[in-house]
JSON list of N, CA and C in Angstrom, two decimals:
[
{"chain": "A", "resi": 36, "resn": "MET", "atom": "N", "xyz": [18.75, -4.46, -3.92]},
{"chain": "A", "resi": 36, "resn": "MET", "atom": "CA", "xyz": [17.66, -5.04, -4.72]},
{"chain": "A", "resi": 36, "resn": "MET", "atom": "C", "xyz": [16.45, -5.30, -3.82]},
{"chain": "A", "resi": 37, "resn": "ILE", "atom": "N", "xyz": [15.29, -4.96, -4.32]},
{"chain": "A", "resi": 37, "resn": "ILE", "atom": "CA", "xyz": [14.06, -5.12, -3.54]},
{"chain": "A", "resi": 37, "resn": "ILE", "atom": "C", "xyz": [13.51, -6.53, -3.72]},
{"chain": "A", "resi": 38, "resn": "SER", "atom": "N", "xyz": [13.22, -7.17, -2.59]},
{"chain": "A", "resi": 38, "resn": "SER", "atom": "CA", "xyz": [12.67, -8.52, -2.65]},
{"chain": "A", "resi": 38, "resn": "SER", "atom": "C", "xyz": [11.17, -8.49, -2.90]},
{"chain": "A", "resi": 39, "resn": "GLY", "atom": "N", "xyz": [10.61, -9.61, -3.34]},
{"chain": "A", "resi": 39, "resn": "GLY", "atom": "CA", "xyz": [9.17, -9.68, -3.61]},
{"chain": "A", "resi": 39, "resn": "GLY", "atom": "C", "xyz": [8.37, -9.42, -2.36]},
{"chain": "A", "resi": 40, "resn": "TYR", "atom": "N", "xyz": [8.91, -9.84, -1.19]},
{"chain": "A", "resi": 40, "resn": "TYR", "atom": "CA", "xyz": [8.20, -9.65, 0.07]},
{"chain": "A", "resi": 40, "resn": "TYR", "atom": "C", "xyz": [8.07, -8.16, 0.39]},
{"chain": "A", "resi": 41, "resn": "GLU", "atom": "N", "xyz": [9.14, -7.41, 0.17]},
{"chain": "A", "resi": 41, "resn": "GLU", "atom": "CA", "xyz": [9.11, -5.97, 0.44]},
{"chain": "A", "resi": 41, "resn": "GLU", "atom": "C", "xyz": [8.17, -5.27, -0.52]},
{"chain": "A", "resi": 42, "resn": "VAL", "atom": "N", "xyz": [8.14, -5.70, -1.77]},
{"chain": "A", "resi": 42, "resn": "VAL", "atom": "CA", "xyz": [7.24, -5.11, -2.77]},
{"chain": "A", "resi": 42, "resn": "VAL", "atom": "C", "xyz": [5.80, -5.36, -2.35]},
{"chain": "A", "resi": 43, "resn": "ASN", "atom": "N", "xyz": [5.51, -6.56, -1.82]},
{"chain": "A", "resi": 43, "resn": "ASN", "atom": "CA", "xyz": [4.16, -6.90, -1.39]},
{"chain": "A", "resi": 43, "resn": "ASN", "atom": "C", "xyz": [3.71, -5.99, -0.26]},
{"chain": "A", "resi": 44, "resn": "ILE", "atom": "N", "xyz": [4.61, -5.72, 0.69]},
{"chain": "A", "resi": 44, "resn": "ILE", "atom": "CA", "xyz": [4.28, -4.84, 1.82]},
{"chain": "A", "resi": 44, "resn": "ILE", "atom": "C", "xyz": [4.02, -3.43, 1.30]},
{"chain": "A", "resi": 45, "resn": "PHE", "atom": "N", "xyz": [4.85, -2.97, 0.36]},
{"chain": "A", "resi": 45, "resn": "PHE", "atom": "CA", "xyz": [4.69, -1.62, -0.20]},
{"chain": "A", "resi": 45, "resn": "PHE", "atom": "C", "xyz": [3.34, -1.49, -0.90]},
{"chain": "A", "resi": 46, "resn": "GLU", "atom": "N", "xyz": [2.97, -2.52, -1.66]},
{"chain": "A", "resi": 46, "resn": "GLU", "atom": "CA", "xyz": [1.69, -2.49, -2.38]},
{"chain": "A", "resi": 46, "resn": "GLU", "atom": "C", "xyz": [0.52, -2.46, -1.40]},
{"chain": "A", "resi": 47, "resn": "LYS", "atom": "N", "xyz": [0.62, -3.26, -0.32]},
{"chain": "A", "resi": 47, "resn": "LYS", "atom": "CA", "xyz": [-0.46, -3.29, 0.67]},
{"chain": "A", "resi": 47, "resn": "LYS", "atom": "C", "xyz": [-0.57, -1.94, 1.36]},
{"chain": "A", "resi": 48, "resn": "LEU", "atom": "N", "xyz": [0.58, -1.32, 1.68]},
{"chain": "A", "resi": 48, "resn": "LEU", "atom": "CA", "xyz": [0.58, -0.01, 2.34]},
{"chain": "A", "resi": 48, "resn": "LEU", "atom": "C", "xyz": [-0.02, 1.03, 1.41]},
{"chain": "A", "resi": 49, "resn": "ASN", "atom": "N", "xyz": [0.35, 0.99, 0.14]},
{"chain": "A", "resi": 49, "resn": "ASN", "atom": "CA", "xyz": [-0.17, 1.94, -0.84]},
{"chain": "A", "resi": 49, "resn": "ASN", "atom": "C", "xyz": [-1.68, 1.78, -0.98]},
{"chain": "A", "resi": 50, "resn": "ASN", "atom": "N", "xyz": [-2.16, 0.55, -1.04]},
{"chain": "A", "resi": 50, "resn": "ASN", "atom": "CA", "xyz": [-3.60, 0.30, -1.16]},
{"chain": "A", "resi": 50, "resn": "ASN", "atom": "C", "xyz": [-4.32, 0.79, 0.08]},
{"chain": "A", "resi": 51, "resn": "PHE", "atom": "N", "xyz": [-3.72, 0.61, 1.26]},
{"chain": "A", "resi": 51, "resn": "PHE", "atom": "CA", "xyz": [-4.32, 1.06, 2.51]},
{"chain": "A", "resi": 51, "resn": "PHE", "atom": "C", "xyz": [-4.45, 2.58, 2.53]},
{"chain": "A", "resi": 52, "resn": "MET", "atom": "N", "xyz": [-3.41, 3.26, 2.06]},
{"chain": "A", "resi": 52, "resn": "MET", "atom": "CA", "xyz": [-3.43, 4.73, 2.03]},
{"chain": "A", "resi": 52, "resn": "MET", "atom": "C", "xyz": [-4.50, 5.22, 1.06]},
{"chain": "A", "resi": 53, "resn": "LEU", "atom": "N", "xyz": [-4.62, 4.58, -0.10]},
{"chain": "A", "resi": 53, "resn": "LEU", "atom": "CA", "xyz": [-5.63, 4.97, -1.08]},
{"chain": "A", "resi": 53, "resn": "LEU", "atom": "C", "xyz": [-7.02, 4.75, -0.51]},
{"chain": "A", "resi": 54, "resn": "SER", "atom": "N", "xyz": [-7.22, 3.64, 0.20]},
{"chain": "A", "resi": 54, "resn": "SER", "atom": "CA", "xyz": [-8.52, 3.34, 0.79]},
{"chain": "A", "resi": 54, "resn": "SER", "atom": "C", "xyz": [-8.86, 4.38, 1.85]},
{"chain": "A", "resi": 55, "resn": "SER", "atom": "N", "xyz": [-7.87, 4.78, 2.64]},
{"chain": "A", "resi": 55, "resn": "SER", "atom": "CA", "xyz": [-8.09, 5.77, 3.70]},
{"chain": "A", "resi": 55, "resn": "SER", "atom": "C", "xyz": [-8.53, 7.10, 3.09]},
{"chain": "A", "resi": 56, "resn": "VAL", "atom": "N", "xyz": [-7.89, 7.49, 1.99]},
{"chain": "A", "resi": 56, "resn": "VAL", "atom": "CA", "xyz": [-8.23, 8.75, 1.33]},
{"chain": "A", "resi": 56, "resn": "VAL", "atom": "C", "xyz": [-9.66, 8.69, 0.81]},
{"chain": "A", "resi": 57, "resn": "LEU", "atom": "N", "xyz": [-10.04, 7.56, 0.23]},
{"chain": "A", "resi": 57, "resn": "LEU", "atom": "CA", "xyz": [-11.39, 7.41, -0.30]},
{"chain": "A", "resi": 57, "resn": "LEU", "atom": "C", "xyz": [-12.42, 7.47, 0.82]},
{"chain": "A", "resi": 58, "resn": "LEU", "atom": "N", "xyz": [-12.10, 6.90, 1.98]},
{"chain": "A", "resi": 58, "resn": "LEU", "atom": "CA", "xyz": [-13.03, 6.90, 3.11]},
{"chain": "A", "resi": 58, "resn": "LEU", "atom": "C", "xyz": [-13.18, 8.29, 3.70]},
{"chain": "A", "resi": 59, "resn": "LEU", "atom": "N", "xyz": [-12.11, 9.08, 3.66]},
{"chain": "A", "resi": 59, "resn": "LEU", "atom": "CA", "xyz": [-12.16, 10.42, 4.24]},
{"chain": "A", "resi": 59, "resn": "LEU", "atom": "C", "xyz": [-12.94, 11.39, 3.37]},
{"chain": "A", "resi": 60, "resn": "GLU", "atom": "N", "xyz": [-12.98, 11.13, 2.07]},
{"chain": "A", "resi": 60, "resn": "GLU", "atom": "CA", "xyz": [-13.68, 12.05, 1.17]},
{"chain": "A", "resi": 60, "resn": "GLU", "atom": "C", "xyz": [-15.20, 11.93, 1.31]}
]
C-alpha cells in the first residue's frame, strides 16, 4: 500500500518533470 508521503514525493517528481519539459520547449 502506498503511503501519503510516497504519493507526495511522486506528485512533486511528476510536477518537476513536467516543468522541465515546458522549460526545454
